[in-house]
Coordinates of C-alpha atoms and ligand atoms in Angstrom, one line a residue:
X218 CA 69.5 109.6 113.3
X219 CA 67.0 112.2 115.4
X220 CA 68.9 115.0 117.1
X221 CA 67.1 116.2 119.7
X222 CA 67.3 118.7 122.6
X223 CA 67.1 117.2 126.0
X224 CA 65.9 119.2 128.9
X225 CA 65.6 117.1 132.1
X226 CA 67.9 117.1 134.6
X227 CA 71.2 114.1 133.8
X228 CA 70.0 111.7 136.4
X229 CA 66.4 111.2 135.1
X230 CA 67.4 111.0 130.7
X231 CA 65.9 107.9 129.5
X232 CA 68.8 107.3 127.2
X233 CA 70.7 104.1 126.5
X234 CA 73.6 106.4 127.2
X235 CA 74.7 109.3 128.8
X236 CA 77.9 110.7 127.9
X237 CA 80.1 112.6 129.5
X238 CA 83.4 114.3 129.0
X239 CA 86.2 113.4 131.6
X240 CA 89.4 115.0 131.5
X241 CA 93.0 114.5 132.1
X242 CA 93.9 114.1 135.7
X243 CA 90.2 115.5 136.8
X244 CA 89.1 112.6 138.2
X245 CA 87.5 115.4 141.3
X246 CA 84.9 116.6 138.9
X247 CA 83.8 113.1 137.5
X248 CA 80.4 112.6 138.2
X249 CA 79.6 110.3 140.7
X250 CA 81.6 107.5 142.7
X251 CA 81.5 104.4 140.1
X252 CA 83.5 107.4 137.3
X253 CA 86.1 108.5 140.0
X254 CA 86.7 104.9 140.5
X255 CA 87.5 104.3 137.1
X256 CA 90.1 106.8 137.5
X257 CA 91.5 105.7 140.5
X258 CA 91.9 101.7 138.8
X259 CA 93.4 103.5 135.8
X260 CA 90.6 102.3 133.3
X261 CA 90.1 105.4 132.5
X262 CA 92.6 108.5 132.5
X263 CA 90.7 111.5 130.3
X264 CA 93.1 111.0 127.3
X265 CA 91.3 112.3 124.4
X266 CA 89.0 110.0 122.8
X267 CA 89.0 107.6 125.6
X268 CA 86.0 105.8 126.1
X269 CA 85.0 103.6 129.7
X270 CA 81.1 102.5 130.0
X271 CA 79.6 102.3 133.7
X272 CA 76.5 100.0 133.4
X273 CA 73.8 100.7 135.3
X274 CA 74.8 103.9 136.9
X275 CA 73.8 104.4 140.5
X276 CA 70.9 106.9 140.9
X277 CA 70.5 107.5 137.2
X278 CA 67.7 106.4 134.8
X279 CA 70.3 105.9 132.1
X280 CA 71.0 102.3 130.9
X281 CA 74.5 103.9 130.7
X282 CA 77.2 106.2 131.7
X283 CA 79.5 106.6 129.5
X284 CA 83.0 108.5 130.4
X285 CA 84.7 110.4 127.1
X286 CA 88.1 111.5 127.3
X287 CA 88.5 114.9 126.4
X288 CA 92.4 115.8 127.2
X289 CA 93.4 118.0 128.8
X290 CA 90.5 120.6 130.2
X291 CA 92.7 123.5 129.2
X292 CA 93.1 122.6 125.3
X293 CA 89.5 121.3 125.3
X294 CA 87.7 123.3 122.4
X295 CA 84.9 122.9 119.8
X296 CA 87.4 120.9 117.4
X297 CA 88.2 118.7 120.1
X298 CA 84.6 118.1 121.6
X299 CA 83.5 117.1 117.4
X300 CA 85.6 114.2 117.9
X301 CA 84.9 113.1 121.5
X302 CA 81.8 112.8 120.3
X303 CA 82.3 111.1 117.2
X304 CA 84.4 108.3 118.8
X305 CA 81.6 108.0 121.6
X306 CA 79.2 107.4 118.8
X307 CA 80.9 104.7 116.7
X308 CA 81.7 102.6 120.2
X309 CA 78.1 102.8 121.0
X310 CA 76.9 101.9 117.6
X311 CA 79.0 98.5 117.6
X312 CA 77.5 97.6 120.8
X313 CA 73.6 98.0 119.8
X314 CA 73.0 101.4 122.1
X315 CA 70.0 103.0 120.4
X316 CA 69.5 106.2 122.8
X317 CA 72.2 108.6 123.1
X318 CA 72.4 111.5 125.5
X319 CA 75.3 113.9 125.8
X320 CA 75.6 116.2 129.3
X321 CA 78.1 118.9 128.8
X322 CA 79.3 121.2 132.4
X323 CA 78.4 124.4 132.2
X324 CA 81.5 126.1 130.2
X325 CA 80.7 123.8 127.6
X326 CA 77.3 124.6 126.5
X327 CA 77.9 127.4 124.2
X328 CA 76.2 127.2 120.8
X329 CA 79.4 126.7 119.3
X330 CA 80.1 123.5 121.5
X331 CA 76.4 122.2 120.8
X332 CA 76.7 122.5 116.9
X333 CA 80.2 120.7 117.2
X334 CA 79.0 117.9 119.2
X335 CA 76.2 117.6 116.9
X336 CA 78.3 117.3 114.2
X337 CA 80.6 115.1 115.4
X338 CA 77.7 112.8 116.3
X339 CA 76.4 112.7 112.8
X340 CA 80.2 112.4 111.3
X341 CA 80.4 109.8 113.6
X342 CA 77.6 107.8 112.8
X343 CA 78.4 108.1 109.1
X344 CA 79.2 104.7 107.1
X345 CA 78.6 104.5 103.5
X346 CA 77.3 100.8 103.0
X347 CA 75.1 101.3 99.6
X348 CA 76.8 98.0 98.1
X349 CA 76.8 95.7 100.9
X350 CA 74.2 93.3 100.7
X351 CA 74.0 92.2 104.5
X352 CA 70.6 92.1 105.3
X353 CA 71.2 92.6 109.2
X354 CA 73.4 95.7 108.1
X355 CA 70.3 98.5 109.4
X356 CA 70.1 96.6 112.9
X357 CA 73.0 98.6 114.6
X358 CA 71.6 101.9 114.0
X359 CA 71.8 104.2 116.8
X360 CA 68.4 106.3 116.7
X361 CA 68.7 109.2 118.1
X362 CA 71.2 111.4 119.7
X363 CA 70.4 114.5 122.5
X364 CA 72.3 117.2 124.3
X365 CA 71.3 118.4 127.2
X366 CA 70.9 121.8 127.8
X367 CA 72.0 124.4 124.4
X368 CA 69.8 126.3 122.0
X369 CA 67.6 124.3 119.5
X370 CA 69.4 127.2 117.2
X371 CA 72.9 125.8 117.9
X372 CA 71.5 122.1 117.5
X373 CA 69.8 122.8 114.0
X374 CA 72.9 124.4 112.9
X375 CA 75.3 121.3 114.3
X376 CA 72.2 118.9 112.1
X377 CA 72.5 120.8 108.9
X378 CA 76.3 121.0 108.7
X379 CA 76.9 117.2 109.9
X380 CA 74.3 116.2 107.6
X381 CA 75.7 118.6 104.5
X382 CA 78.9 117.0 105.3
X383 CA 78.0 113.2 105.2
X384 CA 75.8 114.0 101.7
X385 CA 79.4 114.9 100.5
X386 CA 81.3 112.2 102.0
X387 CA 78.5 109.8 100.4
X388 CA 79.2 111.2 97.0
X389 CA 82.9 110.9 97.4
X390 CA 83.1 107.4 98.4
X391 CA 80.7 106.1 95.6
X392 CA 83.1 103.8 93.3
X393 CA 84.1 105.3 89.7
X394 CA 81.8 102.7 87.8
X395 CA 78.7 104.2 90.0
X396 CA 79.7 108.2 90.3
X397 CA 80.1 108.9 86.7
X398 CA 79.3 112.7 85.5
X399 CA 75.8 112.0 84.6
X400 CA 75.1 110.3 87.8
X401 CA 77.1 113.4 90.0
X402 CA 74.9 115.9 88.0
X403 CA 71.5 114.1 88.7
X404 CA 72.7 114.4 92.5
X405 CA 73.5 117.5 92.3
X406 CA 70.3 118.8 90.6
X407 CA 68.1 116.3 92.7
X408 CA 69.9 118.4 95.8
X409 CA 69.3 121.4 94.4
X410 CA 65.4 121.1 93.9
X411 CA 65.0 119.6 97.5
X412 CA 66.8 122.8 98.8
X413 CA 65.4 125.0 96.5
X414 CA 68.5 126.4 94.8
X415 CA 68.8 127.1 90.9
X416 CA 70.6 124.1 89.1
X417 CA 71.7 124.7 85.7
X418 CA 73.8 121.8 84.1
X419 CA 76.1 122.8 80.8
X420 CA 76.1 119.6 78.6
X421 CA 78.9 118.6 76.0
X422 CA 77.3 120.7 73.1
X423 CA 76.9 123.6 75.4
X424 CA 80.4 123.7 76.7
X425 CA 81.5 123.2 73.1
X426 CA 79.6 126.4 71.8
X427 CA 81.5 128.5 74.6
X428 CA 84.9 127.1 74.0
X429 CA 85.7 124.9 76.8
X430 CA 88.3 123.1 75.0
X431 CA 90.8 122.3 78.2
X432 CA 87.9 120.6 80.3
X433 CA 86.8 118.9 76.6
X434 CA 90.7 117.7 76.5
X435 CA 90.1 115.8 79.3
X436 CA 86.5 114.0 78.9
X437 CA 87.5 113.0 75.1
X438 CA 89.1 110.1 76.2
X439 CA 85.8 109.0 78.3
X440 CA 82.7 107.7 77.1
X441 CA 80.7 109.1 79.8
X442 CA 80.2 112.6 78.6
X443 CA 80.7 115.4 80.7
X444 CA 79.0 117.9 82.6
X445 CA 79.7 121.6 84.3
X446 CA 77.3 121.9 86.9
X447 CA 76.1 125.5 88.8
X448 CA 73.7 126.1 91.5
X449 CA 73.0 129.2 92.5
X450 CA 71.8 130.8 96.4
X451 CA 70.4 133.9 96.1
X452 CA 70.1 135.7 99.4
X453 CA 66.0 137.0 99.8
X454 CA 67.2 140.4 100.3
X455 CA 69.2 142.0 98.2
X456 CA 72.6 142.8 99.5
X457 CA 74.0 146.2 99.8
X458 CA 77.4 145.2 98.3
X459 CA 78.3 143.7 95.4
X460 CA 79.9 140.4 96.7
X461 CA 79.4 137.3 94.7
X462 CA 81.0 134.1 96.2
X463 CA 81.7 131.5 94.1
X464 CA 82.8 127.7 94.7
X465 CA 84.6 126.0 92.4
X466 CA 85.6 122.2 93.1
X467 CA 86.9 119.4 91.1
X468 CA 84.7 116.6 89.5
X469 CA 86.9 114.0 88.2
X470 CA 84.9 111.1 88.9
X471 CA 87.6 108.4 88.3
X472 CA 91.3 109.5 87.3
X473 CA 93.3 106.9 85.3
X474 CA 95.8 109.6 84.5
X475 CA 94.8 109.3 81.0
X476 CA 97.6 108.4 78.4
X477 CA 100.1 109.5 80.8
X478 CA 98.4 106.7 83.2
X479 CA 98.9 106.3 86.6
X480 CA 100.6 103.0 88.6
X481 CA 98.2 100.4 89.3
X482 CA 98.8 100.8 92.7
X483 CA 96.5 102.5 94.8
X484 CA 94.7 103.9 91.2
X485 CA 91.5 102.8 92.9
X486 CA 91.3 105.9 95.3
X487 CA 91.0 108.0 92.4
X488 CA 87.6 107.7 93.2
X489 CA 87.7 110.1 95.3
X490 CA 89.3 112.7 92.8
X491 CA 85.5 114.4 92.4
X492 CA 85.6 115.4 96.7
X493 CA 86.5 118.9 96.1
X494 CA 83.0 119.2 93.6
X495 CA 81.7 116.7 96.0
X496 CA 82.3 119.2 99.2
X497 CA 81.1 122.3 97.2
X498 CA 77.7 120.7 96.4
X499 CA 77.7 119.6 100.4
X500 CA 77.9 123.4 101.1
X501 CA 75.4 124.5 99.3
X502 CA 73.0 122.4 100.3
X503 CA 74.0 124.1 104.0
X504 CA 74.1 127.4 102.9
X505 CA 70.4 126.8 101.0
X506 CA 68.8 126.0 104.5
X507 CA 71.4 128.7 106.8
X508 CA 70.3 131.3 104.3
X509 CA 73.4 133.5 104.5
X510 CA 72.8 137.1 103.3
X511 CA 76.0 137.1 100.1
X512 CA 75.0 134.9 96.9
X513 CA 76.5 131.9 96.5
X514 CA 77.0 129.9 93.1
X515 CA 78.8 126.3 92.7
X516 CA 80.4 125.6 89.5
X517 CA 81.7 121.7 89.5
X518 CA 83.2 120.9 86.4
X519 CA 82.8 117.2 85.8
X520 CA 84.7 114.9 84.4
X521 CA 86.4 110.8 83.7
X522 CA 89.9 111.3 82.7
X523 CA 90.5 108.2 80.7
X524 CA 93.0 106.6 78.3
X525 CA 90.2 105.7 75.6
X526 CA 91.2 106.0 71.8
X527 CA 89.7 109.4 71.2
X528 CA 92.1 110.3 74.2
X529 CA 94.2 113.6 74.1
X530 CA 97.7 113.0 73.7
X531 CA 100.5 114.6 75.6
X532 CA 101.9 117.6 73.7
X533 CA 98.3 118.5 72.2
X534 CA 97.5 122.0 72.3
X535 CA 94.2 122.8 73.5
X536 CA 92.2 127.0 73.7
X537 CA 90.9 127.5 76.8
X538 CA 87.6 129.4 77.5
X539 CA 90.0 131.9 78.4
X540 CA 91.3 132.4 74.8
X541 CA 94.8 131.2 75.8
X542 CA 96.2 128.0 74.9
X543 CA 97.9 125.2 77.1
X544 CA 100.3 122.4 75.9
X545 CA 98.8 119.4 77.6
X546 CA 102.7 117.9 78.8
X547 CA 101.0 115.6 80.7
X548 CA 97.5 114.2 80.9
X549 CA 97.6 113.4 84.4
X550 CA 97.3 116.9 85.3
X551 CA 94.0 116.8 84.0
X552 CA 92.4 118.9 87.3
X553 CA 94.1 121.8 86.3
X554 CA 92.6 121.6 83.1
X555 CA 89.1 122.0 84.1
X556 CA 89.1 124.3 87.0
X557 CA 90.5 127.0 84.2
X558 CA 87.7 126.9 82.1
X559 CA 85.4 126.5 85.4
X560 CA 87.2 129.7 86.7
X561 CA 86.5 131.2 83.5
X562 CA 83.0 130.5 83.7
X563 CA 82.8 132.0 86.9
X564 CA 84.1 135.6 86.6
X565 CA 81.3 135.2 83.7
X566 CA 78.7 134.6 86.0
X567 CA 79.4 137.4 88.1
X568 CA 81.1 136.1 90.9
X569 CA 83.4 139.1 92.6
X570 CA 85.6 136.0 94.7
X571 CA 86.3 132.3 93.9
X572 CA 87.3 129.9 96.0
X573 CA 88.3 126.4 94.5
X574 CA 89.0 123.4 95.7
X575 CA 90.5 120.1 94.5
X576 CA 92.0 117.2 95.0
X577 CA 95.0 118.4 92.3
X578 CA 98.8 117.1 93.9
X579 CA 100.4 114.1 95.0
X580 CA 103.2 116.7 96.0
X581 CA 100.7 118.2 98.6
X582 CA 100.4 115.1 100.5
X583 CA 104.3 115.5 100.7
X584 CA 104.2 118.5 101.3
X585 CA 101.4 118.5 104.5
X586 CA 100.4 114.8 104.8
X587 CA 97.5 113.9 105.8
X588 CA 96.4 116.6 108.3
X589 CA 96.2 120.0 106.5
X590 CA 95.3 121.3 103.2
X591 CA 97.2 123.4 101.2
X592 CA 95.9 126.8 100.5
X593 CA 96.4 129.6 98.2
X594 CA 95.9 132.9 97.6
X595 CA 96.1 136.3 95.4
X596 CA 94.5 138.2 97.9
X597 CA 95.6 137.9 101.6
X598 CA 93.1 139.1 103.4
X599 CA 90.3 137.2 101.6
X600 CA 92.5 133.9 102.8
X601 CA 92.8 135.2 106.7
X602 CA 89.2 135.4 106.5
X603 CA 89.3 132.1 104.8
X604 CA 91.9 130.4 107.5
X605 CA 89.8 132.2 110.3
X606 CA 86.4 130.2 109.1
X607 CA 88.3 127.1 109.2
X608 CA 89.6 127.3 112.7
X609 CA 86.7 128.1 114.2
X610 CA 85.2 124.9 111.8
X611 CA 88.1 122.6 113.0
X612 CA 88.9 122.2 109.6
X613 CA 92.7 122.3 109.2
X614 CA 94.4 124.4 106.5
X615 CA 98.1 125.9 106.1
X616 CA 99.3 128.8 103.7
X617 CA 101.4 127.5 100.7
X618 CA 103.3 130.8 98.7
X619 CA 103.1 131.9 95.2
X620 CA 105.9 133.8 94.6
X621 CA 106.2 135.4 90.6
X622 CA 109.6 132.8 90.3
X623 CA 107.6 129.5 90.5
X624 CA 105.9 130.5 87.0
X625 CA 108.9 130.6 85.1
X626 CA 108.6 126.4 85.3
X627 CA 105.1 126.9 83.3
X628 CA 106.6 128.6 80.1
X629 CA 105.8 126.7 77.1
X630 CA 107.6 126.9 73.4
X631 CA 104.4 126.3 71.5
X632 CA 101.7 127.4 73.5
X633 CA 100.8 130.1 75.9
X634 CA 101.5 127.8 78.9
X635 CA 101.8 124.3 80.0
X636 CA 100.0 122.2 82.1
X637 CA 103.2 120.9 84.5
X638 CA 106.2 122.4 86.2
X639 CA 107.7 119.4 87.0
X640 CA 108.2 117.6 90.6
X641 CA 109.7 120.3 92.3
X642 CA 107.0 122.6 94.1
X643 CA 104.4 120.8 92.3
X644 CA 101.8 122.1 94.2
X645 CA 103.1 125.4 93.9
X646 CA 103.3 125.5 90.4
X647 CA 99.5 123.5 89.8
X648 CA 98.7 126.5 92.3
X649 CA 100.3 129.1 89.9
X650 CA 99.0 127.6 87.2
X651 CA 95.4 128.2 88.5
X652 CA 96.3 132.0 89.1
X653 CA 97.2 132.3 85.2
X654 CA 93.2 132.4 84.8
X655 CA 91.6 134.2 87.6
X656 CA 92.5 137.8 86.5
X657 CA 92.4 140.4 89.5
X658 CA 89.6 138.6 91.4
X659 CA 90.2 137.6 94.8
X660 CA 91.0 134.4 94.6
X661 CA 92.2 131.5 97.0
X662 CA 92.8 127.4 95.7
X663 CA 92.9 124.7 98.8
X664 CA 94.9 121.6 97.3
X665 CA 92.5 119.0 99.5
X666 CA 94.6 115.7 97.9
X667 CA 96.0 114.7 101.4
X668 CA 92.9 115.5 103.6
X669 CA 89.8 114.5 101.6
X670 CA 90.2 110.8 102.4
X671 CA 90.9 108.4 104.7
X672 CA 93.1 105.3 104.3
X673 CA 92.2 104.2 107.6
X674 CA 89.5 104.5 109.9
X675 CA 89.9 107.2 113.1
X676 CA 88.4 106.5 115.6
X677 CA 85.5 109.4 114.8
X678 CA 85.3 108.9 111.3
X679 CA 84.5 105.9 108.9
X680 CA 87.4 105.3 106.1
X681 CA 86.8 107.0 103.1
X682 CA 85.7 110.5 102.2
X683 CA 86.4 113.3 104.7
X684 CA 84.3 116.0 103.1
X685 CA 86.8 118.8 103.5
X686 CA 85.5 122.1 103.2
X687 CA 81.9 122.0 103.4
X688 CA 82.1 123.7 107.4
X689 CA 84.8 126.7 106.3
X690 CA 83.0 127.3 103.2
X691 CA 79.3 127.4 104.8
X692 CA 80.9 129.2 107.5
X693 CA 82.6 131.9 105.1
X694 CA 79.3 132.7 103.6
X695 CA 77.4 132.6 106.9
X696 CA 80.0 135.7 108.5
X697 CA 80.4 137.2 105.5
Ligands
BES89 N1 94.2 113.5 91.1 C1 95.6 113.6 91.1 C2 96.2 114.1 92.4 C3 96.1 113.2 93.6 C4 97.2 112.5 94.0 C5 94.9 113.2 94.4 C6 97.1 111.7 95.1 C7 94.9 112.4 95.5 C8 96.0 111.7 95.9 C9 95.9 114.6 90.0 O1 95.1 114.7 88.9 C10 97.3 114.2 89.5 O2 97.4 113.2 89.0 N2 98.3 115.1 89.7 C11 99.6 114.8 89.2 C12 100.1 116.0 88.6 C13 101.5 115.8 87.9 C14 101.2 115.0 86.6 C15 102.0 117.1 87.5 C16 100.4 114.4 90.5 O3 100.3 115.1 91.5 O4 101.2 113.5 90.4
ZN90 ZN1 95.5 113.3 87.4
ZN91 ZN1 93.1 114.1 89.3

């Protein structure tokens, strides 16, 4: 899909479809006769993510007007306009409309508000489809999409982000069979050599030589061998501090659970358990093109947790990178073990603050549901900045604690740790668990389990992959 800029005045944009945002109970300021009347019948009422279409509106050259319910004018904000346009995209789509347009009033034409509507567009339009094999499937394509008015600044930006998103939802939502290690790393480094980032992939041997032996725990069970993959941004001019970001996310391309295997029931979602290292790969192929002035380097450990015969069993005791050792109580809890060593590996490389994420609890879906991600922290006012990037993203987050008492549930007779703390506060103590390896560096974990898929369609977003994350963390570099 083209994004373009549109300069003409509304009533002469040759477009398929103009949209426009109405809101609640302002039917006075809906363009044009034909749109108050649709307020006045009651088809249409400005609730958010409303939609009414006017056919051939009166004095304009549109095919199209289409009304978008925004809410209420007084709550209406960038999070809210991503969507609006999202849902106006995916009703268009289904109905053959080609030409999109979007006129936003005055207030509404900030950069912010064009790189949201942008992105909502692209979100919007997003369906992964690889494995159908309906020939007609490319016919309802919508071809391009324009906002009037804005900066072509503000529109590349909206492009690059929606479009870094949707190459991380298309990871995630590739089935376990297809998205093995191998085939993650390939995307990765094909990715990295399009953007021109530095890819560096650490094979079996490799991480064998350094002494990975908790991500090596997990893979042994696996025939598909696995991978730690790194890209690295280097800003063109050297910085004048010595900040190193790095983004750590979690690669399990399929989890069974391993010998401690999961219910049949619902098992094929775990799929989706490589959307953290799916959405850190998304970022950096923003961040390549936004050019922020901090380095960046992605480490995605990569993994298939499986119950093969080489498996590890519980109670084995694997080293970490690290040098400590962790009693494996439960094989299921196999994220953990990876991200150490991948944490380890960072603070190697340099990187002065780390930000993982992961796809680690069931008990933060408890916890938050479906709507916000859990995150975590050693270091409070890295995670306001943190929090701060994902407001102003529309990405939604909440603070978990990590008080010293939750780590007395990790304290192992026969090793330095193990790998559980048992149901209560499990995301707490997977969260504390994490903490155990990144020493004094600033350090924050988002548990993304709830919010990185979706069971169901909304009505601006295909079901599947979310791709949590990429906005904040492109957005944390970008104002660092
Ligand atoms: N990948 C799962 C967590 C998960 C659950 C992700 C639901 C998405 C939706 C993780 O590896 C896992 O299995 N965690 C266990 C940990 C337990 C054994 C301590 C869990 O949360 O049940
Ligand atoms: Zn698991
Ligand atoms: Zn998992």
């Amino acid at each position: 899909m083209d994004i373009k800029l549109e300069t003409k005045p509304i009533a002469e944009v040759d477009a398929d479809a103009v949209v426009v945002v109405g809101f609640e109970g302002d039917e006075a300021n809906a363009g044009g006769d034909a749109a108050k009347e649709l307020y006045s019948t009651g088809e249409f009422s400005g609730k958010a993510l409303e939609i009414a279409i006017l056919h051939r509106p009166s004095g304009m050259k549109a095919k199209r007007l289409v009304l978008a319910g925004g809410g209420k004018r007084e709550k209406f904000d960038s999070a809210v306009l991503r969507r609006v346009t999202g849902a106006a995209l995916r009703t268009l789509k289904c109905k053959g409309v080609r030409g999109i347009a979007l006129a936003l009033d005055e207030p509404f034409r900030s950069d912010e508000f064009t790189a949201a509507a942008v992105e909502g567009a692209l979100l919007g339009n997003f369906e992964t489809n690889t494995h159908k094999t309906d020939p007609k499937k490319d016919e309802k394509q919508v071809a391009w999409f324009a906002v009037l008015g804005g900066t072509q600044r503000a529109l590349d930006r909206g492009r690059i982000l929606g479009e870094s998103q949707n190459f991380c939802r298309g990871l995630a939502d590739e089935p376990g069979n297809v998205m093995t290690p191998t085939l993650l790393s390939e995307k990765a480094r094909a990715m990295a050599a399009e953007q021109g980032l530095e890819c560096e992939i650490l094979d079996e041997a490799r991480m064998r030589e350094l002494g990975m032996g908790a991500l090596l725990g997990v893979s042994q069970g696996s025939d598909e061998p696995p991978a730690m993959i790194i890209i690295r941004y280097r800003p063109a001019v050297a910085p004048s501090s010595k900040d190193h970001l790095g983004l750590v996310g979690k690669g399990v391309t399929f989890d069974t659970g391993g010998i401690s295997i999961k219910p049949a029931e619902g098992m094929e979602k775990m799929r989706y358990d490589m959307a953290g290292g799916a959405s850190v790969l998304g970022a950096m192929r923003a961040i390549a093109q936004l050019k922020p002035s901090i380095p960046v380097t992605a480490i995605v450990p990569t993994v298939e947790n499986m119950p093969g015969s080489r498996a590890q069993r519980p109670g084995d005791i694997v080293k970490s990178l690290s040098g400590k050792t962790v009693e494996v109580l439960n094989t299921d809890a196999e994220g953990r073990m990876i991200l150490i060593d991948a944490l380890t590996y960072a603070q190697r490389l340099g990187c002065t603050h780390l930000v993982d994420t992961a796809t680690l609890t069931g008990s933060i879906v408890v916890a938050l549901g479906g709507i916000r991600a859990g995150a975590f922290t050693n270091n409070e006012p890295f995670l306001k900045k943190l929090l701060a990037a994902a407001d102003s993203e529309g990405e939604k987050m909440w603070q978990m604690p990590l008080d010293e008492e939750y780590k007395e549930a990790l304290k192992s007779d026969f090793a330095d740790l193990h790998n559980i703390g048992g149901r209560a506060g499990g995301s707490i103590t997977a969260a504390i668990f994490l903490r155990d390896f990144v020493n004094e560096t600033p350090w924050i974990h988002l548990d993304v389990a709830g919010t990185a898929w979706l069971d169901e369609a909304k009505p601006y977003l295909a079901k599947g992959a979310t791709g949590i994350g990429v906005r904040t963390f492109v957005h944390l570099a970008d104002k660092w």
